[in-house]
């Protein structure tokens, strides 16, 4: 019998509990050896403990150093700060891993298989912002400070390069805007080129591209890219762009990885408009669970999960409404469990 792996489970808000339950059913069918500690986050955390990230939730992740979470609601403009950003800062989750792979052929783009590796803690996301009042307008001028460090750039680039080697990728592209933001993104580009020459040359092909050109090239010919590695804001934008190439955020898993902890998530929102209707697509969270299995050195289970998803969608043709099917969340999960149990 496998040794149990302690892990924190955060169902989240909106459709979160529904897609988490579906994912747990599939993981149980696989025999995944997780010992779950269920905790609250997001609006559920605010309602129960007055904090979107209650102390008990943070303590659980400190203990397990591993978490799977559904979407957490974050108010736009005002309200409390993003729980996702807080989690990344609290546990030093400097690397955001966002794979995008075509699951259902016949769309606008076929055979897309890309990975975006995004720096998670620096750049403009450090949150150093303030207003300057002028002539009675308290918000007359808005200012933000972005910070990238040599150390932060190097550890993220090294993670991306090592991930490329470990997963058999042939090419890594550094995405930057060093032609304009010569210091802020120049340090990232410079560090990547130096690291490649010193340690990784010949292990894969290295390329560089300016962010705006990269966005254009992705929608013209995404197959020219393999692994994209970039700074925080650019990575945020590109990771959603590549998700659009494969069907949207409902097909896009995410992993946030640091030296001492890792949190896996569906990167889409909480979709409160369909919460409780039993129609949400849990694929993104299931693919995040596959990344979690890879992280826990259980690649065989991860491969079985991904294969079951592929076969359920394309052989059994069981799909949720957003994918053109008629299956609800539970029926889709049941079909996956049947595939896993039979294979």
C-alpha positions in Angstrom: 0.0 0.0 0.0 1.3 3.5 -0.9 2.4 5.8 1.9 -0.3 8.5 2.3 0.7 12.0 1.2 -0.7 14.8 3.4 -2.3 17.5 1.3 -4.4 20.6 1.9 -7.7 20.8 0.0 -9.4 24.2 -0.6 -12.8 23.8 -2.4 -13.0 27.5 -2.9 -16.0 29.6 -4.1 -18.7 29.4 -6.7 -18.3 26.2 -8.7 -15.2 25.3 -6.7 -16.8 22.7 -4.4 -18.5 21.0 -7.4 -15.3 20.7 -9.5 -13.3 19.6 -6.4 -15.8 16.8 -5.7 -15.6 15.6 -9.3 -11.8 15.7 -9.1 -11.7 13.8 -5.8 -13.9 11.1 -7.3 -11.4 10.7 -10.2 -8.4 10.7 -7.9 -10.0 8.1 -5.7 -10.6 5.9 -8.7 -6.9 6.2 -9.5 -6.0 5.2 -6.0 -4.0 8.5 -5.6 -2.5 8.3 -2.0 -3.5 11.8 -0.8 -4.6 12.3 2.8 -6.7 15.5 2.5 -7.0 18.2 5.1 -10.1 20.2 3.9 -9.8 24.0 4.6 -11.6 27.2 3.7 -10.5 30.0 1.4 -11.9 33.0 -0.5 -15.4 34.2 0.3 -16.0 31.0 2.3 -13.0 32.0 4.5 -14.3 35.5 4.9 -17.8 34.3 6.0 -16.4 31.7 8.4 -13.3 33.4 9.8 -13.3 37.0 8.6 -10.3 36.3 6.3 -10.1 34.9 2.7 -7.1 33.0 3.9 -7.9 31.9 7.5 -5.0 31.1 9.9 -6.1 27.4 9.9 -5.7 27.2 6.1 -2.3 28.7 6.1 -1.2 26.5 9.0 -2.4 23.4 7.1 -0.4 24.4 4.0 2.7 25.0 6.2 2.3 21.5 7.5 1.5 19.6 4.3 3.5 21.9 1.9 1.1 20.7 -0.8 -2.4 21.9 -1.8 -5.1 21.5 -4.4 -7.5 24.4 -4.6 -10.6 25.5 -6.5 -11.1 29.1 -7.6 -11.2 31.8 -4.9 -13.3 34.9 -5.4 -11.4 38.2 -5.5 -13.3 41.5 -5.7 -12.3 43.9 -8.5 -11.1 47.4 -7.6 -11.8 47.4 -3.9 -12.3 44.7 -1.2 -9.6 42.4 -0.1 -6.4 41.6 -1.9 -6.1 38.6 -4.2 -5.8 35.4 -2.2 -3.8 33.8 -5.0 -1.2 36.5 -4.8 -1.1 36.2 -1.0 -0.6 32.5 -1.1 2.3 32.8 -3.6 3.9 35.4 -1.3 3.3 33.5 1.9 4.9 30.3 0.7 7.5 31.7 -1.8 5.8 30.1 -4.8 8.1 31.8 -7.4 7.3 29.6 -10.4 3.9 29.5 -12.1 3.6 26.5 -14.5 0.9 26.8 -17.1 0.8 24.0 -19.7 -1.7 24.3 -22.7 -2.4 21.2 -24.8 -5.1 20.6 -27.4 -7.5 18.0 -25.9 -10.3 18.1 -28.5 -9.2 18.3 -32.2 -11.0 20.3 -34.8 -10.9 23.7 -33.2 -9.2 26.8 -34.5 -5.8 25.4 -33.6 -4.9 21.7 -33.5 -2.0 19.9 -31.9 -0.9 22.8 -29.7 1.4 21.7 -26.8 2.9 24.6 -25.0 4.2 25.5 -21.6 4.3 29.0 -20.1 6.6 29.4 -17.1 5.8 32.6 -15.3 7.7 34.4 -12.5 5.2 34.7 -9.7 6.6 37.1 -7.0 8.3 40.1 -8.7 7.6 42.6 -11.4 4.6 44.8 -11.1 2.8 42.3 -8.9 4.8 43.2 -5.8 1.9 45.7 -5.2 4.0 48.9 -4.5 1.3 51.3 -5.7 0.0 54.7 -4.6 -1.9 57.7 -5.7 -0.8 61.3 -5.8 -3.6 63.8 -5.1 -3.8 67.0 -7.2 -6.4 69.8 -7.0 -8.7 67.9 -4.7 -8.7 64.7 -6.7 -7.3 62.0 -4.4 -6.7 59.7 -7.4 -5.2 62.3 -9.8 -2.1 60.2 -10.4 -1.6 56.5 -10.0 1.9 55.1 -9.7 3.3 51.6 -9.5 6.8 50.3 -9.0 8.0 47.1 -10.6 11.0 45.2 -9.2 12.9 42.3 -10.8 16.0 40.9 -9.1 18.9 38.9 -10.4 18.3 36.2 -7.9 14.6 36.0 -8.6 15.1 35.9 -12.3 17.8 33.2 -12.1 15.8 30.8 -9.9 12.8 31.1 -12.2 14.8 30.7 -15.4 16.6 27.7 -13.9 13.3 26.2 -13.0 12.1 26.7 -16.6 15.3 25.2 -18.1 15.3 22.2 -15.8 11.6 21.6 -16.5 12.3 21.7 -20.3 15.0 19.1 -19.9 13.0 16.9 -17.6 10.0 16.9 -19.9 11.9 16.4 -23.1 11.2 19.9 -24.5 13.4 21.0 -27.4 13.2 24.8 -27.2 12.8 27.5 -24.6 11.9 31.1 -25.5 12.7 34.0 -23.2 9.9 36.6 -23.5 10.8 40.2 -22.6 10.4 43.9 -23.4 14.1 44.9 -22.9 13.9 47.2 -25.9 11.8 49.6 -23.9 12.0 48.5 -20.2 15.7 48.1 -20.5 16.3 47.6 -16.7 13.1 46.0 -15.5 13.0 43.2 -18.1 16.6 43.6 -19.4 17.9 42.0 -16.2 15.6 39.0 -16.8 16.8 38.6 -20.4 20.5 39.2 -19.5 20.3 36.6 -16.7 18.7 34.0 -18.9 21.3 34.4 -21.7 24.1 34.2 -19.2 22.6 31.1 -17.5 22.1 29.3 -20.7 25.7 29.9 -21.9 27.2 28.9 -18.6 25.1 25.8 -17.8 22.6 24.7 -20.4 24.0 25.3 -23.9 23.4 22.4 -26.2 20.7 20.8 -23.9 17.9 22.6 -25.8 17.6 25.5 -28.2 17.2 29.0 -26.7 15.4 31.8 -28.4 14.3 35.3 -27.3 11.3 37.4 -28.4 9.7 40.7 -27.5 6.4 40.3 -25.7 4.2 42.1 -28.3 5.7 40.1 -31.1 5.3 36.9 -29.1 1.6 37.6 -28.7 1.2 38.1 -32.5 3.3 35.0 -33.3 1.3 32.8 -30.9 -2.0 33.5 -32.7 -0.4 33.2 -36.2 1.7 30.1 -35.6 1.7 28.7 -32.0 3.7 25.6 -33.2 6.9 27.6 -33.4 7.0 27.7 -29.6 7.6 25.0 -27.0 8.4 26.5 -23.6 7.9 30.2 -23.0 9.5 31.7 -19.9 8.8 35.3 -18.8 8.2 37.8 -16.1 5.1 38.1 -14.0 2.8 40.5 -15.9 3.7 39.1 -19.3 3.3 35.6 -18.1 -0.1 36.4 -16.7 -1.3 37.6 -20.1 0.4 34.9 -22.2 -0.7 32.0 -20.1 -4.4 33.0 -20.7 -3.6 33.6 -24.4 -2.3 30.1 -24.8 -5.2 28.7 -22.9 -7.4 30.3 -25.5 -5.6 28.3 -28.2 -6.8 25.1 -26.7 -10.3 25.9 -25.7 -10.2 28.4 -22.9 -9.5 28.5 -19.2 -11.7 25.5 -18.6 -8.9 23.4 -20.1 -6.0 25.1 -18.4 -4.4 23.8 -15.2 -1.9 25.8 -13.1 0.9 24.9 -10.7 2.5 27.4 -8.3 5.8 25.9 -7.1 8.4 27.1 -4.6 11.4 25.6 -2.8 9.3 24.3 0.1 5.6 24.2 -1.1 3.5 23.7 -4.1 -0.2 24.7 -4.8 -2.1 23.3 -7.8 -5.2 25.0 -9.1 -7.8 25.6 -11.8 -6.9 29.1 -13.0 -10.4 30.0 -14.1 -12.8 32.0 -12.0 -15.4 30.9 -9.6 -18.3 31.4 -12.1 -21.0 32.2 -9.5 -23.6 32.5 -12.2 -23.6 28.7 -12.7 -22.6 27.6 -9.2 -24.9 24.9 -7.9 -26.3 24.0 -11.3 -24.1 21.0 -11.8 -22.9 22.0 -15.2 -19.3 23.2 -14.5 -16.4 21.7 -16.4 -13.9 20.2 -14.0 -11.2 19.4 -16.6 -8.8 22.2 -15.6 -8.8 21.1 -12.0 -8.3 17.5 -13.0 -5.4 18.5 -15.1 -4.0 20.4 -12.2 -4.3 17.3 -10.1 -2.3 15.5 -12.8 0.4 18.1 -12.4 0.2 17.5 -8.6 0.7 13.8 -9.2 3.8 14.5 -11.3 5.1 16.8 -8.6 4.7 14.0 -6.1 6.7 11.6 -8.3 3.6 9.6 -9.3 4.0 10.0 -13.1 2.1 6.7 -13.9 -1.0 7.9 -12.1 -0.7 11.3 -13.8 -0.4 9.6 -17.3 -3.5 7.5 -16.5 -5.5 10.5 -15.5 -4.5 12.5 -18.7 -5.3 9.4 -20.8 -8.7 9.0 -19.2 -9.5 12.6 -19.9 -8.5 12.3 -23.6 -10.5 9.1 -24.1 -13.6 10.4 -22.3 -13.6 13.5 -24.4 -12.7 12.0 -27.8 -13.7 8.3 -27.7 -16.7 8.3 -25.4 -17.7 11.8 -26.5 -18.8 12.7 -23.0 -18.4 16.4 -22.7 -19.7 19.3 -20.6 -21.9 22.0 -22.2 -19.0 24.4 -22.7 -17.3 21.8 -24.9 -20.5 21.2 -27.0 -21.7 18.2 -25.0 -24.7 17.7 -22.7 -23.0 16.0 -19.6 -23.2 17.7 -16.2 -20.2 17.8 -13.8 -21.1 14.6 -12.1 -21.9 12.6 -15.3 -18.6 13.7 -16.8 -16.7 12.6 -13.6 -18.6 9.3 -13.6 -17.5 8.7 -17.2 -13.9 9.4 -16.2 -14.1 7.0 -13.3 -15.4 4.3 -15.6 -12.5 4.9 -18.0 -10.0 4.7 -15.2 -11.6 1.6 -13.6 -11.6 -0.1 -17.0 -8.1 0.9 -17.9 
